[in-house]
Amino acid sequence: MKNKFFYITLTILFSAVAFSQEGKQIKVQSDRTIKDQNRFPGATILAKVDKQVYMQHEGIEIWCDQAVHYGEDKFVKALGNVIIKQGDTLTMTSKYAEYNGNTQFAYARDNVFMETPSNTLSTDTLFFDRLKQQAYYRSGGTVKDSSNILTSMIGRYFMDRKQYSFNTKVKIVNPENTIDSDRLDYYTDDGHAYLYGPSTVKGKESTLYCERGFYDTKVKTGYAIKNARIDYDKRTVFGDSIFYNSAARFASATNNIRVLDTANNSVITGHYAEVFKEKDSVFITKRALAATLQEKDSIFIHSDTLMVTGKPERRIMNGFYDVRIYKSNMSGKSDSINVDQTTGYTKMIGRPIIWTQRNQMTGDTIKIISDTKTDKLDSLIVYQNAFLAQEDTLKAGFNQVKGQSLYGLFKDNEIYQVDIDKNTETIFFQRESEGELKLIGINKVLSSSIRLLLNNREIEEVYYYQNVDGTLYREIDLPENARELSGFNWRGDERINSKSDLFRGESPPKLTKIKGIPLPKVEADFFDKETVKRIEENKSEGSRLLEQELKDAELKETNEQLNSKPTVKENNKDSSTELNPNPSSKKKDNKPDSSFQKTKEKSKDNHGSDQEY
């Protein structure tokens, strides 16, 4: 009984071993079988007559016109119209291919075409590791899916997560955009692309640049960080981060914004901006500051919000809420401002005021007119309740002129003539022209109109016209309360004396914390030590794979290089605006987070932004 039991057990074990060994063999079907031990020792030549040669091994199928089969090595070389199929996940065609059943490694060359349910790959030479479920090329390849054509010199496909990693001369082309990058990860299911190293997304009307970014090729939206900028219509927008919507022709930028406009020689800075290409407009807020070059001087305009609209040759800038202006020889304030490049008009609205040297000018509305060809100041108009005040030389009081409207003329960007019309009134402290400048008296005059001539922004001559009625009072004869005209309001404490005064009394903005796109996952080489050992220990006679150098192509950049952070200039410092035109955690599926989180606004002592690249 024991012997019988032993016999049955031994038989079962033997059968199991035999079955296992048989399962690892490459099964073949061929119309013609040839042996040629001189040329192919230990091999069988399989050839097509009516049907292609067919081979099968553990879920992989191979068809070809001719094959050299090394049964003992479980190795096959396939030639002519080769088809390799792995279930419904992969089909590969080529002129020549090799497959090793021991290593489960395939090598194909000459017109290689690989097809998966979501994309196709064309290349000259392809390596496919069934154990890793990865395909790899290093001599240039083209991937196509429903909406994109992707090319690169080096590519690697991870079948488990349906991801391509491209390197060196990477390009994505679709009807809306062309994307160029040094390194790029692409997920075939959702069309998400992660950009690493110098990268551009070029559309019909704009170009986005960054050194770390994300782009959704299906919905045409993306994010850019690390030296990010977007160029369009002679305008460049820089920022710590930029959101881009190609379909809506919209972009927004966050933190350390700089908008360079070469069309009108201006730079606008701030910490949040929106660009609407359809309307040719840019909206900037959070410490917004515009600087425009005029002759050899710069005019700075600061307000809560700045908006620039119009084509390059018809730019219009509007500023809202607490507008402040500074120029080396002039400054001003108003509730809002409108600057029209086409007409050369700058209109200040809402309690406008202008200071030049010891002069203060106010009215309901102030319009400054520049020559559009030379950019020089031409004239100035004050509408309704015009009032010009000048501090007396020895600060004993204020010279004052008021009327319905005021017209000023400029020469070499200096005001030299002022005309005031309708119901004008003046108060002047008249002094001796030499010596101690002793006060002669205080002159009060009414007239229909007045003309003032200025030299170096100082009133030198006054002319009264029609219905002149005036009195020169001794200082003791004119009480203090009679030395001010109705409506007089000296606002010298508000005067802007420097560029830093533009931000006087304002708290630094709290900048959004930017949590960016993580670095690509550090993968082991496709030809790592274990893979190379597996191939070499199971090599077979005549394998062309072994003629190849079994190592990965050199990547253009390492993760350490990609992780280097840029030097960011803080736009909220006084020296930030310059008129120089040339200015890593993963998800469980190893896919970077595309939400580009902007969480928890945080203000540092230096008002810089926290960044994680």
Short mmCIF file of N, CA, C and O in Angstrom, two decimals, residues 386-472:
data_model
loop_
_atom_site.label_atom_id
_atom_site.label_comp_id
_atom_site.label_asym_id
_atom_site.label_seq_id
_atom_site.Cartn_x
_atom_site.Cartn_y
_atom_site.Cartn_z
N ALA A 386 -10.53 125.49 -10.01
CA ALA A 386 -9.07 125.47 -10.10
C ALA A 386 -8.48 126.31 -8.97
O ALA A 386 -8.95 127.43 -8.70
N PHE A 387 -7.46 125.78 -8.34
CA PHE A 387 -6.84 126.47 -7.21
C PHE A 387 -5.35 126.19 -7.25
O PHE A 387 -4.91 125.05 -7.25
N LEU A 388 -4.56 127.30 -7.29
CA LEU A 388 -3.10 127.18 -7.27
C LEU A 388 -2.60 127.86 -6.01
O LEU A 388 -2.91 129.04 -5.75
N ALA A 389 -1.85 127.14 -5.20
CA ALA A 389 -1.31 127.69 -3.96
C ALA A 389 0.20 127.50 -3.96
O ALA A 389 0.71 126.47 -4.43
N GLN A 390 0.90 128.51 -3.40
CA GLN A 390 2.36 128.44 -3.32
C GLN A 390 2.79 128.96 -1.97
O GLN A 390 2.36 130.02 -1.52
N GLU A 391 3.63 128.17 -1.30
CA GLU A 391 4.11 128.58 0.01
C GLU A 391 4.98 129.81 -0.14
O GLU A 391 5.84 129.89 -1.02
N ASP A 392 4.73 130.82 0.72
CA ASP A 392 5.52 132.05 0.69
C ASP A 392 7.00 131.74 0.90
O ASP A 392 7.36 130.77 1.58
N THR A 393 7.86 132.58 0.31
CA THR A 393 9.30 132.35 0.36
C THR A 393 9.80 132.18 1.79
O THR A 393 10.61 131.30 2.08
N LEU A 394 9.31 133.01 2.69
CA LEU A 394 9.73 132.92 4.10
C LEU A 394 8.69 132.23 4.97
O LEU A 394 8.70 132.35 6.20
N LYS A 395 7.77 131.52 4.32
CA LYS A 395 6.76 130.70 5.00
C LYS A 395 5.88 131.50 5.95
O LYS A 395 5.45 131.01 6.99
N ALA A 396 5.59 132.76 5.55
CA ALA A 396 4.69 133.59 6.35
C ALA A 396 3.24 133.31 6.00
O ALA A 396 2.32 133.70 6.73
N GLY A 397 2.99 132.63 4.90
CA GLY A 397 1.65 132.31 4.46
C GLY A 397 1.71 131.65 3.10
O GLY A 397 2.72 131.05 2.73
N PHE A 398 0.61 131.80 2.34
CA PHE A 398 0.54 131.13 1.04
C PHE A 398 0.04 132.09 -0.03
O PHE A 398 -0.99 132.78 0.15
N ASN A 399 0.77 132.15 -1.15
CA ASN A 399 0.26 132.83 -2.33
C ASN A 399 -0.82 131.94 -2.94
O ASN A 399 -0.64 130.72 -3.04
N GLN A 400 -1.95 132.56 -3.35
CA GLN A 400 -3.09 131.76 -3.81
C GLN A 400 -3.72 132.38 -5.05
O GLN A 400 -3.83 133.60 -5.15
N VAL A 401 -4.12 131.47 -5.97
CA VAL A 401 -4.84 131.88 -7.16
C VAL A 401 -5.99 130.90 -7.36
O VAL A 401 -5.77 129.69 -7.35
N LYS A 402 -7.21 131.41 -7.57
CA LYS A 402 -8.34 130.52 -7.82
C LYS A 402 -9.17 131.05 -8.97
O LYS A 402 -9.16 132.26 -9.26
N GLY A 403 -9.90 130.14 -9.63
CA GLY A 403 -10.77 130.53 -10.72
C GLY A 403 -11.57 129.32 -11.16
O GLY A 403 -11.53 128.25 -10.55
N GLN A 404 -12.32 129.51 -12.25
CA GLN A 404 -13.15 128.42 -12.74
C GLN A 404 -12.31 127.32 -13.39
O GLN A 404 -12.52 126.13 -13.17
N SER A 405 -11.34 127.70 -14.21
CA SER A 405 -10.50 126.72 -14.91
C SER A 405 -9.08 127.25 -15.04
O SER A 405 -8.84 128.46 -14.93
N LEU A 406 -8.13 126.30 -15.28
CA LEU A 406 -6.72 126.66 -15.34
C LEU A 406 -6.08 125.97 -16.54
O LEU A 406 -6.36 124.79 -16.79
N TYR A 407 -5.23 126.70 -17.27
CA TYR A 407 -4.51 126.15 -18.42
C TYR A 407 -3.02 126.39 -18.22
O TYR A 407 -2.59 127.53 -18.02
N GLY A 408 -2.24 125.34 -18.28
CA GLY A 408 -0.81 125.47 -18.11
C GLY A 408 -0.06 124.97 -19.33
O GLY A 408 -0.50 124.04 -20.00
N LEU A 409 1.08 125.62 -19.65
CA LEU A 409 1.90 125.23 -20.78
C LEU A 409 3.27 124.80 -20.30
O LEU A 409 3.82 125.38 -19.35
N PHE A 410 3.84 123.76 -20.98
CA PHE A 410 5.14 123.21 -20.60
C PHE A 410 6.16 123.46 -21.69
O PHE A 410 5.84 123.48 -22.89
N LYS A 411 7.39 123.61 -21.27
CA LYS A 411 8.52 123.66 -22.19
C LYS A 411 9.65 122.86 -21.56
O LYS A 411 10.02 123.11 -20.41
N ASP A 412 10.16 121.87 -22.32
CA ASP A 412 11.19 120.97 -21.79
C ASP A 412 10.74 120.34 -20.47
O ASP A 412 11.49 120.26 -19.50
N ASN A 413 9.46 119.94 -20.47
CA ASN A 413 8.85 119.25 -19.31
C ASN A 413 8.76 120.12 -18.06
O ASN A 413 8.56 119.61 -16.96
N GLU A 414 8.90 121.46 -18.20
CA GLU A 414 8.74 122.38 -17.08
C GLU A 414 7.60 123.34 -17.39
O GLU A 414 7.52 123.89 -18.50
N ILE A 415 6.71 123.58 -16.43
CA ILE A 415 5.60 124.50 -16.64
C ILE A 415 6.13 125.94 -16.60
O ILE A 415 6.90 126.31 -15.71
N TYR A 416 5.76 126.72 -17.61
CA TYR A 416 6.28 128.09 -17.68
C TYR A 416 5.17 129.14 -17.77
O TYR A 416 5.41 130.34 -17.55
N GLN A 417 3.94 128.74 -18.07
CA GLN A 417 2.84 129.71 -18.17
C GLN A 417 1.55 129.07 -17.67
O GLN A 417 1.25 127.92 -17.98
N VAL A 418 0.80 129.85 -16.87
CA VAL A 418 -0.48 129.40 -16.34
C VAL A 418 -1.52 130.48 -16.58
O VAL A 418 -1.30 131.65 -16.19
N ASP A 419 -2.64 130.12 -17.20
CA ASP A 419 -3.77 131.04 -17.39
C ASP A 419 -4.96 130.54 -16.60
O ASP A 419 -5.34 129.37 -16.72
N ILE A 420 -5.59 131.46 -15.80
CA ILE A 420 -6.75 131.11 -15.00
C ILE A 420 -7.90 132.00 -15.43
O ILE A 420 -7.76 133.23 -15.51
N ASP A 421 -9.05 131.38 -15.74
CA ASP A 421 -10.19 132.11 -16.30
C ASP A 421 -11.39 132.08 -15.36
O ASP A 421 -11.56 131.14 -14.56
N LYS A 422 -12.22 133.14 -15.49
CA LYS A 422 -13.53 133.25 -14.86
C LYS A 422 -13.46 133.42 -13.35
O LYS A 422 -13.07 132.51 -12.63
N ASN A 423 -13.83 134.64 -12.94
CA ASN A 423 -13.98 134.96 -11.51
C ASN A 423 -12.73 134.61 -10.71
O ASN A 423 -12.79 133.90 -9.71
N THR A 424 -11.62 135.13 -11.18
CA THR A 424 -10.36 134.80 -10.52
C THR A 424 -10.13 135.67 -9.29
O THR A 424 -10.54 136.84 -9.23
N GLU A 425 -9.46 135.08 -8.32
CA GLU A 425 -9.07 135.79 -7.11
C GLU A 425 -7.63 135.42 -6.79
O GLU A 425 -7.22 134.28 -7.03
N THR A 426 -6.89 136.37 -6.24
CA THR A 426 -5.50 136.08 -5.87
C THR A 426 -5.17 136.69 -4.53
O THR A 426 -5.74 137.72 -4.12
N ILE A 427 -4.25 136.08 -3.84
CA ILE A 427 -3.59 136.64 -2.65
C ILE A 427 -2.09 136.41 -2.85
O ILE A 427 -1.68 135.26 -3.04
N PHE A 428 -1.30 137.50 -2.84
CA PHE A 428 0.14 137.37 -2.98
C PHE A 428 0.85 138.13 -1.86
O PHE A 428 0.48 139.27 -1.53
N PHE A 429 1.86 137.49 -1.30
CA PHE A 429 2.74 138.14 -0.33
C PHE A 429 3.84 138.83 -1.14
O PHE A 429 4.71 138.18 -1.70
N GLN A 430 3.75 140.18 -1.16
CA GLN A 430 4.65 140.95 -1.99
C GLN A 430 5.89 141.32 -1.17
O GLN A 430 5.76 141.92 -0.10
N ARG A 431 7.08 140.96 -1.66
CA ARG A 431 8.31 141.19 -0.93
C ARG A 431 9.31 141.96 -1.78
O ARG A 431 9.20 142.01 -3.00
N GLU A 432 10.28 142.53 -1.08
CA GLU A 432 11.38 143.18 -1.78
C GLU A 432 12.15 142.11 -2.55
O GLU A 432 12.27 140.97 -2.10
N SER A 433 12.68 142.48 -3.70
CA SER A 433 13.34 141.50 -4.56
C SER A 433 14.76 141.18 -4.14
O SER A 433 15.35 140.22 -4.59
N GLU A 434 15.34 142.03 -3.26
CA GLU A 434 16.72 141.82 -2.83
C GLU A 434 16.84 141.91 -1.31
O GLU A 434 15.89 142.25 -0.62
N GLY A 435 17.99 141.61 -0.85
CA GLY A 435 18.28 141.74 0.58
C GLY A 435 17.54 140.73 1.42
O GLY A 435 17.54 139.53 1.14
N GLU A 436 16.88 141.24 2.47
CA GLU A 436 16.19 140.37 3.43
C GLU A 436 14.80 139.97 2.96
O GLU A 436 14.05 139.34 3.70
N LEU A 437 14.44 140.36 1.76
CA LEU A 437 13.12 140.02 1.19
C LEU A 437 12.00 140.48 2.12
O LEU A 437 11.04 139.78 2.39
N LYS A 438 12.15 141.71 2.57
CA LYS A 438 11.19 142.28 3.53
C LYS A 438 9.80 142.35 2.90
O LYS A 438 9.64 142.65 1.72
N LEU A 439 8.78 142.01 3.70
CA LEU A 439 7.40 142.00 3.22
C LEU A 439 6.91 143.42 3.02
O LEU A 439 6.92 144.25 3.94
N ILE A 440 6.47 143.70 1.79
CA ILE A 440 5.93 145.02 1.46
C ILE A 440 4.46 145.07 1.84
O ILE A 440 3.97 146.04 2.44
N GLY A 441 3.72 143.98 1.51
CA GLY A 441 2.31 143.94 1.82
C GLY A 441 1.68 142.69 1.24
O GLY A 441 2.34 141.88 0.58
N ILE A 442 0.38 142.54 1.52
CA ILE A 442 -0.36 141.37 1.02
C ILE A 442 -1.38 141.88 0.02
O ILE A 442 -2.27 142.66 0.39
N ASN A 443 -1.25 141.44 -1.22
CA ASN A 443 -2.06 141.97 -2.30
C ASN A 443 -3.23 141.04 -2.58
O ASN A 443 -3.05 139.86 -2.88
N LYS A 444 -4.47 141.55 -2.49
CA LYS A 444 -5.67 140.78 -2.83
C LYS A 444 -6.29 141.42 -4.07
O LYS A 444 -6.60 142.61 -4.07
N VAL A 445 -6.51 140.60 -5.13
CA VAL A 445 -6.99 141.13 -6.40
C VAL A 445 -8.10 140.25 -6.96
O VAL A 445 -8.01 139.01 -6.89
N LEU A 446 -9.13 140.88 -7.50
CA LEU A 446 -10.19 140.19 -8.26
C LEU A 446 -10.05 140.60 -9.71
O LEU A 446 -9.77 141.77 -10.01
N SER A 447 -10.30 139.65 -10.65
CA SER A 447 -10.27 139.98 -12.08
C SER A 447 -10.99 138.90 -12.86
O SER A 447 -11.37 137.86 -12.30
N SER A 448 -11.15 139.13 -14.17
CA SER A 448 -11.80 138.11 -15.01
C SER A 448 -10.86 136.98 -15.34
O SER A 448 -11.27 135.81 -15.41
N SER A 449 -9.59 137.29 -15.56
CA SER A 449 -8.62 136.25 -15.86
C SER A 449 -7.23 136.70 -15.43
O SER A 449 -6.99 137.90 -15.26
N ILE A 450 -6.34 135.71 -15.31
CA ILE A 450 -4.98 136.00 -14.84
C ILE A 450 -4.01 135.16 -15.67
O ILE A 450 -4.31 134.02 -16.03
N ARG A 451 -2.82 135.71 -15.91
CA ARG A 451 -1.74 134.95 -16.53
C ARG A 451 -0.52 135.00 -15.60
O ARG A 451 -0.11 136.08 -15.18
N LEU A 452 0.03 133.84 -15.31
CA LEU A 452 1.23 133.74 -14.48
C LEU A 452 2.37 133.24 -15.35
O LEU A 452 2.22 132.29 -16.11
N LEU A 453 3.53 133.84 -15.24
CA LEU A 453 4.74 133.38 -15.91
C LEU A 453 5.69 132.84 -14.85
O LEU A 453 5.96 133.50 -13.84
N LEU A 454 6.17 131.64 -15.09
CA LEU A 454 7.02 130.97 -14.10
C LEU A 454 8.40 130.71 -14.68
O LEU A 454 8.57 130.51 -15.89
N ASN A 455 9.37 130.69 -13.80
CA ASN A 455 10.74 130.34 -14.17
C ASN A 455 11.24 129.36 -13.11
O ASN A 455 11.22 129.67 -11.91
N ASN A 456 11.65 128.19 -13.57
CA ASN A 456 12.10 127.15 -12.63
C ASN A 456 11.01 126.86 -11.60
O ASN A 456 11.28 126.71 -10.42
N ARG A 457 9.75 126.82 -12.10
CA ARG A 457 8.57 126.50 -11.30
C ARG A 457 8.26 127.54 -10.22
O ARG A 457 7.49 127.30 -9.31
N GLU A 458 8.87 128.76 -10.30
CA GLU A 458 8.58 129.85 -9.37
C GLU A 458 7.85 130.96 -10.13
O GLU A 458 8.20 131.29 -11.27
N ILE A 459 6.79 131.54 -9.50
CA ILE A 459 6.03 132.62 -10.14
C ILE A 459 6.88 133.88 -10.17
O ILE A 459 7.35 134.37 -9.14
N GLU A 460 7.10 134.40 -11.39
CA GLU A 460 7.91 135.61 -11.54
C GLU A 460 7.07 136.83 -11.90
O GLU A 460 7.31 137.92 -11.41
N GLU A 461 6.06 136.64 -12.74
CA GLU A 461 5.23 137.78 -13.18
C GLU A 461 3.77 137.38 -13.16
O GLU A 461 3.42 136.22 -13.43
N VAL A 462 2.90 138.36 -12.83
CA VAL A 462 1.45 138.14 -12.79
C VAL A 462 0.77 139.23 -13.62
O VAL A 462 1.06 140.42 -13.45
N TYR A 463 -0.14 138.83 -14.51
CA TYR A 463 -0.88 139.78 -15.33
C TYR A 463 -2.38 139.57 -15.08
O TYR A 463 -2.87 138.44 -15.15
N TYR A 464 -3.11 140.69 -14.79
CA TYR A 464 -4.55 140.63 -14.55
C TYR A 464 -5.27 141.24 -15.75
O TYR A 464 -4.84 142.25 -16.30
N TYR A 465 -6.41 140.63 -16.12
CA TYR A 465 -7.14 141.09 -17.29
C TYR A 465 -8.61 141.31 -16.94
O TYR A 465 -9.25 140.44 -16.33
N GLN A 466 -9.14 142.50 -17.33
CA GLN A 466 -10.56 142.85 -17.25
C GLN A 466 -11.09 142.84 -15.81
O GLN A 466 -10.87 141.91 -15.06
N ASN A 467 -11.82 143.92 -15.55
CA ASN A 467 -12.52 144.05 -14.25
C ASN A 467 -11.58 143.81 -13.07
O ASN A 467 -11.89 143.09 -12.13
N VAL A 468 -10.44 144.46 -13.15
CA VAL A 468 -9.44 144.26 -12.10
C VAL A 468 -9.80 145.12 -10.89
O VAL A 468 -10.08 146.31 -11.00
N ASP A 469 -9.80 144.52 -9.73
CA ASP A 469 -10.10 145.23 -8.48
C ASP A 469 -9.20 144.63 -7.39
O ASP A 469 -9.37 143.48 -7.00
N GLY A 470 -8.24 145.46 -6.92
CA GLY A 470 -7.31 144.91 -5.94
C GLY A 470 -6.89 145.90 -4.90
O GLY A 470 -7.01 147.12 -5.06
N THR A 471 -6.39 145.37 -3.78
CA THR A 471 -5.93 146.19 -2.67
C THR A 471 -4.65 145.58 -2.10
O THR A 471 -4.58 144.36 -1.91
N LEU A 472 -3.67 146.44 -1.84
CA LEU A 472 -2.44 146.00 -1.19
C LEU A 472 -2.54 146.36 0.29
O LEU A 472 -2.58 147.53 0.65
#
